[in-house]
Tab-separated table of C-alpha atoms and ligand atoms in Angstrom:
chain	number	residue	atom	x	y	z
A	1	UNK	CA	-166.722	4.563	-108.775
A	2	UNK	CA	-163.022	6.033	-108.304
A	3	UNK	CA	-161.182	3.580	-106.131
A	4	UNK	CA	-157.923	3.825	-103.935
A	5	UNK	CA	-156.449	0.616	-103.753
A	6	UNK	CA	-153.188	0.197	-101.544
A	7	UNK	CA	-151.243	-3.204	-101.911
A	8	UNK	CA	-152.035	-3.085	-105.807
A	9	UNK	CA	-148.931	-4.590	-106.736
A	10	UNK	CA	-149.364	-7.394	-104.365
A	11	UNK	CA	-150.983	-10.832	-105.518
A	12	UNK	CA	-154.607	-10.032	-104.383
A	13	UNK	CA	-153.794	-6.128	-105.469
A	14	UNK	CA	-153.397	-6.719	-108.880
A	15	UNK	CA	-156.054	-9.327	-109.367
A	16	UNK	CA	-158.503	-6.201	-107.894
A	17	UNK	CA	-156.956	-3.953	-109.892
A	18	UNK	CA	-156.838	-6.070	-113.559
A	19	UNK	CA	-160.630	-6.916	-111.985
A	20	UNK	CA	-161.793	-3.278	-111.743
A	21	UNK	CA	-160.482	-1.963	-114.953
A	22	UNK	CA	-161.222	-5.033	-117.165
A	23	UNK	CA	-164.913	-5.832	-115.593
A	24	UNK	CA	-166.213	-2.606	-114.365
A	25	UNK	CA	-166.208	1.416	-115.364
A	26	UNK	CA	-164.575	2.814	-112.382
A	27	UNK	CA	-160.756	4.096	-112.202
A	28	UNK	CA	-158.087	3.103	-109.701
A	29	UNK	CA	-155.533	4.665	-107.965
A	30	UNK	CA	-152.958	2.091	-106.879
A	31	UNK	CA	-150.921	3.358	-103.803
A	32	UNK	CA	-148.304	1.125	-103.365
A	33	UNK	CA	-144.334	0.877	-101.725
A	34	UNK	CA	-143.156	-1.951	-103.744
A	35	UNK	CA	-140.977	-4.151	-101.514
A	36	UNK	CA	-140.063	-7.303	-102.496
A	37	UNK	CA	-143.990	-8.676	-103.054
A	38	UNK	CA	-144.590	-5.764	-105.396
A	39	UNK	CA	-144.397	-6.338	-109.228
A	40	UNK	CA	-146.216	-3.911	-111.417
A	41	UNK	CA	-145.354	-6.406	-114.072
A	42	UNK	CA	-148.673	-8.206	-112.766
A	43	UNK	CA	-150.362	-5.510	-114.252
A	44	UNK	CA	-148.909	-4.883	-117.635
A	45	UNK	CA	-152.128	-5.793	-119.395
A	46	UNK	CA	-154.038	-2.379	-117.889
A	47	UNK	CA	-150.773	-0.264	-116.834
A	48	UNK	CA	-151.403	2.201	-119.891
A	49	UNK	CA	-155.365	2.397	-119.473
A	50	UNK	CA	-156.234	5.772	-118.993
A	51	UNK	CA	-158.422	4.728	-115.361
A	52	UNK	CA	-155.577	3.046	-114.161
A	53	UNK	CA	-152.372	5.431	-112.042
A	54	UNK	CA	-150.199	4.476	-109.895
A	55	UNK	CA	-148.318	6.352	-107.050
A	56	UNK	CA	-145.135	4.147	-105.490
A	57	UNK	CA	-145.911	5.572	-101.985
A	58	UNK	CA	-145.488	4.200	-98.095
A	59	UNK	CA	-148.935	3.514	-96.816
A	60	UNK	CA	-147.249	4.788	-93.382
A	61	UNK	CA	-146.107	8.411	-95.298
A	62	UNK	CA	-149.189	10.623	-93.882
A	63	UNK	CA	-147.564	13.221	-96.227
A	64	UNK	CA	-147.691	11.726	-99.422
A	65	UNK	CA	-150.990	9.607	-98.284
A	66	UNK	CA	-152.523	13.368	-97.896
A	67	UNK	CA	-151.198	14.620	-101.350
A	68	UNK	CA	-153.163	11.928	-103.162
A	69	UNK	CA	-156.886	12.157	-101.485
A	70	UNK	CA	-156.094	15.439	-102.472
A	71	UNK	CA	-155.281	15.044	-106.205
A	72	UNK	CA	-157.616	11.896	-106.515
A	73	UNK	CA	-160.240	12.352	-104.552
A	74	UNK	CA	-161.005	9.031	-104.325
A	75	UNK	CA	-164.971	7.201	-103.405
A	76	UNK	CA	-163.696	4.223	-101.889
A	77	UNK	CA	-160.207	2.945	-100.405
A	78	UNK	CA	-159.797	-0.898	-100.604
A	79	UNK	CA	-156.716	-1.403	-98.877
A	80	UNK	CA	-154.872	-4.553	-99.049
A	81	UNK	CA	-150.776	-3.504	-98.712
A	82	UNK	CA	-149.412	-5.617	-95.855
A	83	UNK	CA	-146.553	-7.581	-95.078
A	84	UNK	CA	-148.003	-11.181	-95.323
A	85	UNK	CA	-145.842	-14.047	-95.213
A	86	UNK	CA	-146.344	-15.861	-91.837
A	87	UNK	CA	-142.315	-16.949	-92.246
A	88	UNK	CA	-141.257	-14.198	-92.823
A	89	UNK	CA	-143.746	-12.663	-89.794
A	90	UNK	CA	-141.634	-15.601	-87.590
A	91	UNK	CA	-137.754	-14.550	-88.954
A	92	UNK	CA	-138.504	-10.683	-88.481
A	93	UNK	CA	-141.474	-9.240	-86.512
A	94	UNK	CA	-140.831	-5.067	-87.265
A	95	UNK	CA	-142.232	-4.772	-90.888
A	96	UNK	CA	-145.381	-6.454	-90.023
A	97	UNK	CA	-145.545	-4.200	-87.316
A	98	UNK	CA	-144.993	-1.136	-88.982
A	99	UNK	CA	-146.998	-1.246	-91.990
A	100	UNK	CA	-149.582	-3.472	-90.878
A	101	UNK	CA	-150.788	-1.712	-87.724
A	102	UNK	CA	-149.087	1.592	-88.265
A	103	UNK	CA	-149.244	1.772	-91.526
A	104	UNK	CA	-153.278	1.119	-91.636
A	105	UNK	CA	-153.782	3.391	-88.887
A	106	UNK	CA	-151.716	6.134	-90.606
A	107	UNK	CA	-154.162	5.391	-93.871
A	108	UNK	CA	-156.793	5.705	-91.304
A	109	UNK	CA	-156.489	8.630	-90.392
A	110	UNK	CA	-155.229	9.988	-93.691
A	111	UNK	CA	-158.504	8.511	-94.743
A	112	UNK	CA	-160.976	11.084	-92.105
A	113	UNK	CA	-159.317	13.935	-92.852
A	114	UNK	CA	-160.222	13.638	-96.202
A	115	UNK	CA	-163.421	12.279	-95.879
A	116	UNK	CA	-164.158	15.004	-93.029
A	117	UNK	CA	-163.936	17.589	-95.817
A	118	UNK	CA	-166.493	15.322	-98.443
A	119	UNK	CA	-170.337	16.886	-98.344
A	120	UNK	CA	-172.585	14.698	-96.476
A	121	UNK	CA	-174.220	13.059	-99.503
A	122	UNK	CA	-170.419	11.963	-100.606
A	123	UNK	CA	-169.848	10.800	-96.850
A	124	UNK	CA	-172.318	8.555	-96.455
A	125	UNK	CA	-171.583	6.894	-99.723
A	126	UNK	CA	-167.487	6.086	-99.112
A	127	UNK	CA	-166.394	3.240	-98.304
A	128	UNK	CA	-163.148	2.138	-96.165
A	129	UNK	CA	-162.852	-1.379	-97.058
A	130	UNK	CA	-159.946	-2.924	-95.000
A	131	UNK	CA	-159.444	-6.612	-96.714
A	132	UNK	CA	-157.784	-9.535	-93.878
A	133	UNK	CA	-157.718	-13.138	-93.278
A	134	UNK	CA	-159.220	-16.139	-91.481
A	135	UNK	CA	-155.596	-16.444	-89.556
A	136	UNK	CA	-157.106	-13.487	-86.987
A	137	UNK	CA	-159.117	-16.246	-85.829
A	138	UNK	CA	-156.557	-18.895	-84.673
A	139	UNK	CA	-157.287	-22.348	-85.619
A	140	UNK	CA	-160.101	-25.143	-85.118
A	141	UNK	CA	-157.752	-28.084	-84.143
A	142	UNK	CA	-159.592	-31.541	-85.355
A	143	UNK	CA	-163.053	-30.147	-85.261
A	144	UNK	CA	-166.097	-29.802	-87.195
A	145	UNK	CA	-165.809	-26.023	-86.565
A	146	UNK	CA	-166.197	-23.414	-89.014
A	147	UNK	CA	-164.866	-19.456	-88.247
A	148	UNK	CA	-168.494	-17.368	-88.933
A	149	UNK	CA	-168.019	-13.782	-88.565
A	150	UNK	CA	-168.287	-13.447	-84.868
A	151	UNK	CA	-165.847	-16.343	-84.152
A	152	UNK	CA	-163.344	-14.010	-80.992
A	153	UNK	CA	-159.824	-13.116	-82.692
A	154	UNK	CA	-157.193	-15.501	-81.146
A	155	UNK	CA	-154.244	-15.026	-83.494
A	156	UNK	CA	-151.305	-17.219	-83.265
A	157	UNK	CA	-148.608	-15.736	-85.845
A	158	UNK	CA	-146.851	-12.101	-85.278
A	159	UNK	CA	-148.321	-11.851	-88.923
A	160	UNK	CA	-152.092	-12.822	-87.353
A	161	UNK	CA	-151.764	-10.733	-84.790
A	162	UNK	CA	-151.024	-7.611	-87.028
A	163	UNK	CA	-153.429	-7.879	-89.170
A	164	UNK	CA	-155.934	-8.772	-85.778
A	165	UNK	CA	-154.355	-5.648	-84.423
A	166	UNK	CA	-155.752	-3.766	-87.864
A	167	UNK	CA	-159.035	-4.897	-88.024
A	168	UNK	CA	-159.827	-3.552	-84.201
A	169	UNK	CA	-158.425	-0.488	-85.576
A	170	UNK	CA	-160.575	-0.182	-88.635
A	171	UNK	CA	-163.655	-1.053	-86.205
A	172	UNK	CA	-162.467	1.208	-83.795
A	173	UNK	CA	-162.726	4.451	-86.360
A	174	UNK	CA	-165.908	3.577	-87.350
A	175	UNK	CA	-167.400	3.224	-84.023
A	176	UNK	CA	-165.204	6.193	-82.849
A	177	UNK	CA	-165.327	8.664	-85.258
A	178	UNK	CA	-168.031	7.432	-87.765
A	179	UNK	CA	-165.852	6.695	-90.801
A	180	UNK	CA	-167.738	3.860	-93.061
A	181	UNK	CA	-165.833	1.006	-92.551
A	182	UNK	CA	-166.191	-2.357	-93.928
A	183	UNK	CA	-163.847	-5.466	-92.836
A	184	UNK	CA	-163.539	-9.090	-94.700
A	185	UNK	CA	-161.969	-11.464	-93.607
A	186	UNK	CA	-160.621	-14.212	-96.167
A	187	UNK	CA	-159.359	-17.651	-96.635
A	188	UNK	CA	-155.983	-18.821	-98.408
A	189	UNK	CA	-155.473	-17.627	-102.025
A	190	UNK	CA	-153.726	-19.193	-104.893
A	191	UNK	CA	-153.593	-18.354	-108.331
A	192	UNK	CA	-151.788	-16.739	-111.432
A	193	UNK	CA	-149.324	-14.036	-110.204
A	194	UNK	CA	-148.802	-15.870	-106.511
A	195	UNK	CA	-145.079	-15.078	-105.465
A	196	UNK	CA	-142.976	-17.835	-105.599
A	197	UNK	CA	-142.622	-18.212	-101.721
A	198	UNK	CA	-146.234	-19.047	-101.046
A	199	UNK	CA	-146.804	-22.979	-101.080
A	200	UNK	CA	-148.801	-23.682	-104.136
A	201	UNK	CA	-146.425	-21.669	-107.017
A	202	UNK	CA	-143.329	-22.718	-104.928
A	203	UNK	CA	-144.220	-26.581	-105.196
A	204	UNK	CA	-144.895	-25.820	-108.898
A	205	UNK	CA	-142.283	-24.175	-109.546
A	206	UNK	CA	-139.865	-26.386	-107.251
A	207	UNK	CA	-141.281	-29.462	-109.635
A	208	UNK	CA	-140.647	-28.039	-112.347
A	209	UNK	CA	-137.074	-27.738	-111.885
A	210	UNK	CA	-137.080	-30.762	-110.330
A	211	UNK	CA	-136.214	-29.642	-107.047
A	212	UNK	CA	-137.397	-30.543	-103.442
A	213	UNK	CA	-140.895	-30.317	-102.531
A	214	UNK	CA	-140.494	-29.403	-98.935
A	215	UNK	CA	-143.878	-30.081	-96.831
A	216	UNK	CA	-144.038	-28.792	-93.088
A	217	UNK	CA	-144.354	-31.748	-90.380
A	218	UNK	CA	-146.569	-34.186	-91.322
A	219	UNK	CA	-148.070	-31.748	-94.245
A	220	UNK	CA	-151.501	-32.439	-92.502
A	221	UNK	CA	-152.805	-28.994	-92.022
A	222	UNK	CA	-155.720	-28.211	-93.211
A	223	UNK	CA	-156.801	-24.787	-95.605
A	224	UNK	CA	-159.383	-23.449	-96.952
A	225	UNK	CA	-158.600	-22.358	-100.508
A	226	UNK	CA	-159.851	-19.795	-102.693
A	227	UNK	CA	-159.605	-19.266	-106.295
A	228	UNK	CA	-157.697	-15.244	-105.974
A	229	UNK	CA	-160.203	-14.124	-109.348
A	230	UNK	CA	-163.132	-15.728	-107.109
A	231	UNK	CA	-161.648	-13.466	-104.242
A	232	UNK	CA	-161.659	-9.951	-106.526
A	233	UNK	CA	-164.403	-10.564	-107.597
A	234	UNK	CA	-166.067	-11.088	-103.825
A	235	UNK	CA	-164.234	-7.641	-103.027
A	236	UNK	CA	-165.568	-5.599	-105.660
A	237	UNK	CA	-169.574	-6.850	-104.522
A	238	UNK	CA	-167.948	-6.033	-101.104
A	239	UNK	CA	-166.976	-2.300	-102.008
A	240	UNK	CA	-170.247	-1.765	-104.097
A	241	UNK	CA	-172.927	-3.052	-101.865
A	242	UNK	CA	-171.769	-4.039	-98.111
A	243	UNK	CA	-173.254	-2.584	-94.919
A	244	UNK	CA	-171.262	-0.145	-93.443
A	245	UNK	CA	-170.229	-1.933	-89.955
A	246	UNK	CA	-170.167	-5.554	-91.435
A	247	UNK	CA	-167.550	-7.997	-91.457
A	248	UNK	CA	-168.165	-10.952	-93.957
A	249	UNK	CA	-166.214	-13.962	-94.178
A	250	UNK	CA	-164.562	-15.310	-97.638
A	251	UNK	CA	-164.223	-17.935	-98.090
A	252	UNK	CA	-164.161	-21.506	-100.856
A	253	UNK	CA	-165.740	-24.339	-99.847
A	254	UNK	CA	-162.206	-25.999	-100.365
A	255	UNK	CA	-160.674	-27.523	-97.289
A	256	UNK	CA	-157.271	-29.289	-98.271
A	257	UNK	CA	-154.460	-30.860	-96.075
A	258	UNK	CA	-151.238	-29.415	-97.921
A	259	UNK	CA	-150.088	-32.517	-98.219
A	260	UNK	CA	-153.363	-33.035	-100.108
A	261	UNK	CA	-152.470	-30.065	-102.341
A	262	UNK	CA	-149.237	-31.213	-103.096
A	263	UNK	CA	-149.687	-34.306	-104.338
A	264	UNK	CA	-152.159	-32.833	-106.574
A	265	UNK	CA	-149.681	-30.154	-108.607
A	266	UNK	CA	-146.938	-33.329	-108.936
A	267	UNK	CA	-150.269	-35.290	-110.548
A	268	UNK	CA	-151.473	-31.999	-112.803
A	269	UNK	CA	-147.505	-32.071	-113.357
A	270	UNK	CA	-147.745	-35.534	-114.331
A	271	UNK	CA	-150.301	-34.727	-117.217
A	272	UNK	CA	-149.468	-31.490	-118.262
A	273	UNK	CA	-145.685	-31.400	-118.364
A	274	UNK	CA	-144.585	-35.168	-118.815
A	275	UNK	CA	-141.229	-34.508	-119.880
A	276	UNK	CA	-139.581	-34.016	-116.514
A	277	UNK	CA	-136.629	-32.372	-115.320
A	278	UNK	CA	-133.654	-35.065	-115.727
A	279	UNK	CA	-132.974	-37.399	-112.761
A	280	UNK	CA	-137.226	-37.551	-111.855
A	281	UNK	CA	-139.162	-40.330	-112.205
A	282	UNK	CA	-142.526	-38.976	-110.401
A	283	UNK	CA	-142.918	-35.736	-109.214
A	284	UNK	CA	-144.161	-36.700	-106.133
A	285	UNK	CA	-141.042	-38.313	-105.286
A	286	UNK	CA	-139.455	-34.715	-105.010
A	287	UNK	CA	-141.397	-34.312	-101.813
A	288	UNK	CA	-139.757	-33.837	-98.329
A	289	UNK	CA	-140.988	-33.675	-95.211
A	290	UNK	CA	-138.925	-30.317	-93.206
A	291	UNK	CA	-139.547	-29.384	-89.424
A	292	UNK	CA	-142.596	-28.096	-88.853
A	293	UNK	CA	-143.314	-23.846	-88.472
A	294	UNK	CA	-143.238	-22.390	-85.216
A	295	UNK	CA	-147.036	-22.211	-84.022
A	296	UNK	CA	-147.916	-23.797	-86.714
A	297	UNK	CA	-152.249	-23.730	-87.074
A	298	UNK	CA	-153.519	-27.064	-87.793
A	299	UNK	CA	-156.845	-26.402	-89.441
A	300	UNK	CA	-158.459	-23.304	-90.761
A	301	UNK	CA	-162.100	-23.203	-92.155
A	302	UNK	CA	-164.341	-20.902	-93.108
A	303	UNK	CA	-167.994	-20.103	-93.040
A	304	UNK	CA	-168.822	-17.854	-96.173
A	305	UNK	CA	-172.741	-18.220	-95.914
A	306	UNK	CA	-172.997	-14.521	-94.974
A	307	UNK	CA	-171.593	-12.819	-98.300
A	308	UNK	CA	-173.316	-15.340	-99.869
A	309	UNK	CA	-176.561	-14.912	-98.800
A	310	UNK	CA	-176.583	-11.043	-98.283
A	311	UNK	CA	-174.968	-10.435	-101.220
A	312	UNK	CA	-174.897	-13.301	-103.620
A	313	UNK	CA	-171.466	-14.095	-104.080
A	314	UNK	CA	-170.083	-17.526	-104.164
A	315	UNK	CA	-166.849	-18.746	-105.715
A	316	UNK	CA	-167.220	-19.636	-109.866
A	317	UNK	CA	-164.061	-21.659	-108.928
A	318	UNK	CA	-163.865	-25.286	-107.592
A	319	UNK	CA	-160.389	-26.141	-106.189
A	320	UNK	CA	-159.832	-29.215	-108.859
A	321	UNK	CA	-160.631	-26.143	-111.822
A	322	UNK	CA	-158.929	-23.268	-110.020
A	323	UNK	CA	-155.698	-25.443	-109.338
A	324	UNK	CA	-155.276	-26.625	-113.211
A	325	UNK	CA	-156.059	-23.411	-114.513
A	326	UNK	CA	-152.912	-22.482	-111.561
A	327	UNK	CA	-150.683	-24.922	-113.272
A	328	UNK	CA	-151.455	-23.813	-116.571
A	329	UNK	CA	-150.968	-20.022	-115.693
A	330	UNK	CA	-147.601	-21.355	-114.429
A	331	UNK	CA	-146.448	-23.288	-117.508
A	332	UNK	CA	-147.818	-20.967	-119.718
A	333	UNK	CA	-146.005	-17.489	-118.357
A	334	UNK	CA	-142.296	-19.003	-117.696
A	335	UNK	CA	-140.965	-14.864	-118.286
A	336	UNK	CA	-143.112	-13.447	-115.257
A	337	UNK	CA	-141.850	-16.275	-112.817
A	338	UNK	CA	-138.417	-15.851	-113.973
A	339	UNK	CA	-138.216	-12.488	-113.340
A	340	UNK	CA	-139.332	-12.747	-109.855
A	341	UNK	CA	-136.736	-15.426	-109.502
A	342	UNK	CA	-133.940	-13.948	-110.811
A	343	UNK	CA	-134.483	-10.891	-109.794
A	344	UNK	CA	-135.142	-8.267	-112.816
A	345	UNK	CA	-138.920	-7.877	-111.686
A	346	UNK	CA	-137.630	-5.283	-109.384
A	347	UNK	CA	-135.062	-3.398	-110.891
A	348	UNK	CA	-132.887	-1.439	-108.582
A	349	UNK	CA	-134.837	-1.058	-105.410
A	350	UNK	CA	-134.809	-4.997	-104.693
A	351	UNK	CA	-131.621	-4.340	-102.391
A	352	UNK	CA	-132.948	-1.639	-100.451
A	353	UNK	CA	-137.008	-3.047	-99.699
A	354	UNK	CA	-136.010	-6.147	-99.076
B	401	LIG	N1	-152.492	-14.229	-100.133
B	401	LIG	C1	-153.277	-14.575	-98.769
B	401	LIG	O1	-153.879	-15.916	-99.115
B	401	LIG	C2	-154.469	-13.893	-98.082
B	401	LIG	C3	-155.402	-14.609	-97.578
B	401	LIG	C4	-156.736	-13.410	-96.788
B	401	LIG	C5	-156.263	-12.396	-96.580
B	401	LIG	N2	-154.627	-11.376	-97.363
B	401	LIG	C6	-154.613	-10.574	-97.023
B	401	LIG	O2	-154.658	-9.717	-98.658
B	401	LIG	C7	-153.598	-8.480	-98.557
B	401	LIG	C8	-153.462	-8.581	-99.724
B	401	LIG	O3	-152.503	-10.299	-99.571
B	401	LIG	P1	-151.328	-10.571	-101.233
B	401	LIG	O4	-151.007	-12.148	-100.950
B	401	LIG	O5	-151.810	-9.809	-101.747
B	401	LIG	O6	-150.050	-10.007	-100.111
B	401	LIG	P2	-149.046	-9.084	-101.035
B	401	LIG	O7	-147.738	-9.318	-100.324
B	401	LIG	O8	-148.921	-10.804	-102.460
B	401	LIG	O9	-148.583	-7.892	-101.720
B	401	LIG	C9	-148.443	-6.728	-100.607
B	401	LIG	C10	-148.418	-5.580	-101.135
B	401	LIG	O10	-148.349	-4.457	-100.763
B	401	LIG	C11	-147.432	-3.680	-101.369
B	401	LIG	N3	-146.921	-2.784	-99.466
B	401	LIG	C12	-146.225	-3.453	-98.686
B	401	LIG	N4	-145.996	-2.602	-97.247
B	401	LIG	C13	-146.319	-1.794	-97.974
B	401	LIG	C14	-146.175	0.097	-97.578
B	401	LIG	N5	-145.734	-0.137	-96.138
B	401	LIG	N6	-147.028	0.991	-98.367
B	401	LIG	C15	-147.569	0.384	-99.053
B	401	LIG	N7	-147.267	-0.607	-99.822
B	401	LIG	C16	-147.315	-1.757	-99.434
B	401	LIG	C17	-146.119	-4.228	-101.210
B	401	LIG	O11	-145.739	-3.748	-102.307
B	401	LIG	C18	-147.573	-5.476	-102.182
B	401	LIG	O12	-147.394	-4.758	-103.589
B	401	LIG	C19	-153.037	-8.824	-97.251
B	401	LIG	O13	-153.513	-7.552	-96.579
B	401	LIG	C20	-153.692	-9.878	-96.660
B	401	LIG	O14	-152.837	-9.493	-95.152
B	401	LIG	C21	-154.068	-12.265	-98.155
């Protein structure tokens, strides 16, 4: 299978690219604009593989997308390119509307026009797999409820509203034009190569350098955490075996309050990195509570039983095994994250795209 992956230089996209190249016979065309969140150094293990190619292109650029479809003739699209950070969407929603809504629309149209040129058999085998988030469902305040594939949409932030819009567009392109689409909605991911503005890597790196560990509000917001490599396996299974028109929720059955996550990281660091920065007696002493994010969702929890039942996917990592692997990875990959922190991973481009 030749897969056009958008956002393949991002956190989850790079895990999907590595998964396809390392564990399957498939090939990948990675289409990524390389915003601040795109990091080709996350792909250094596979970049010289003959089954991998890279196109630095914005998904809003229809002309370039048409060229890529014509040149590479993919069998499927896995669409991960997005602006993905909730805090950034509150500070500046424009890029979220542009990439997540206009970009998805442009990609759908470029895909449709290429798909129309295919033979009937190739048309039927083709897949457009849209990768979305459980944040489109809003939140579940203090109940035992779970998000299912039929939970109604109630997004809270500019980020989740823009992802919800893109999900609707994708479903409409199936209903209206017959484009064979599938949507997946996933819970919070964590793991290696995660950009250090997100909760887990931020806490690991701040603790290692003796900086404050800022926790929003009372830290009791509950998230369901999924190890990124489990997500990558699930996504590949969906693009290969999923039913056209279906939605699959993907989650790790690991509901944790943010404060519990931060405390777990601190205890792992006590064990794995006992030599602390000067003046730090215990990593947990660095925890500081800061003003909560506006509109902060209280609880997300996902029912992933459909993908388990219909496609036989279950996560391999528990939160305990995955978070240990993650902390170990950051301890062993200082070069990767120090080049992110000092901006050198982005070469000259950061000033332009940030
Ligand atoms: N991170 C999570 O926990 C999570 C959970 C569920 C779903 N998702 C979804 O999964 C997808 C990937 O998330 P992520 O955490 O890897 O994001 P990320 O921010 O790490 O990566 C996004 C990638 O998209 C690229 N990109 C951004 N705008 C682009 C554009 N206009 N054209 C081409 N490329 C562009 C960036 O350069 C980057 O490489 C997103 O669609 C996100 O909504 C993420």
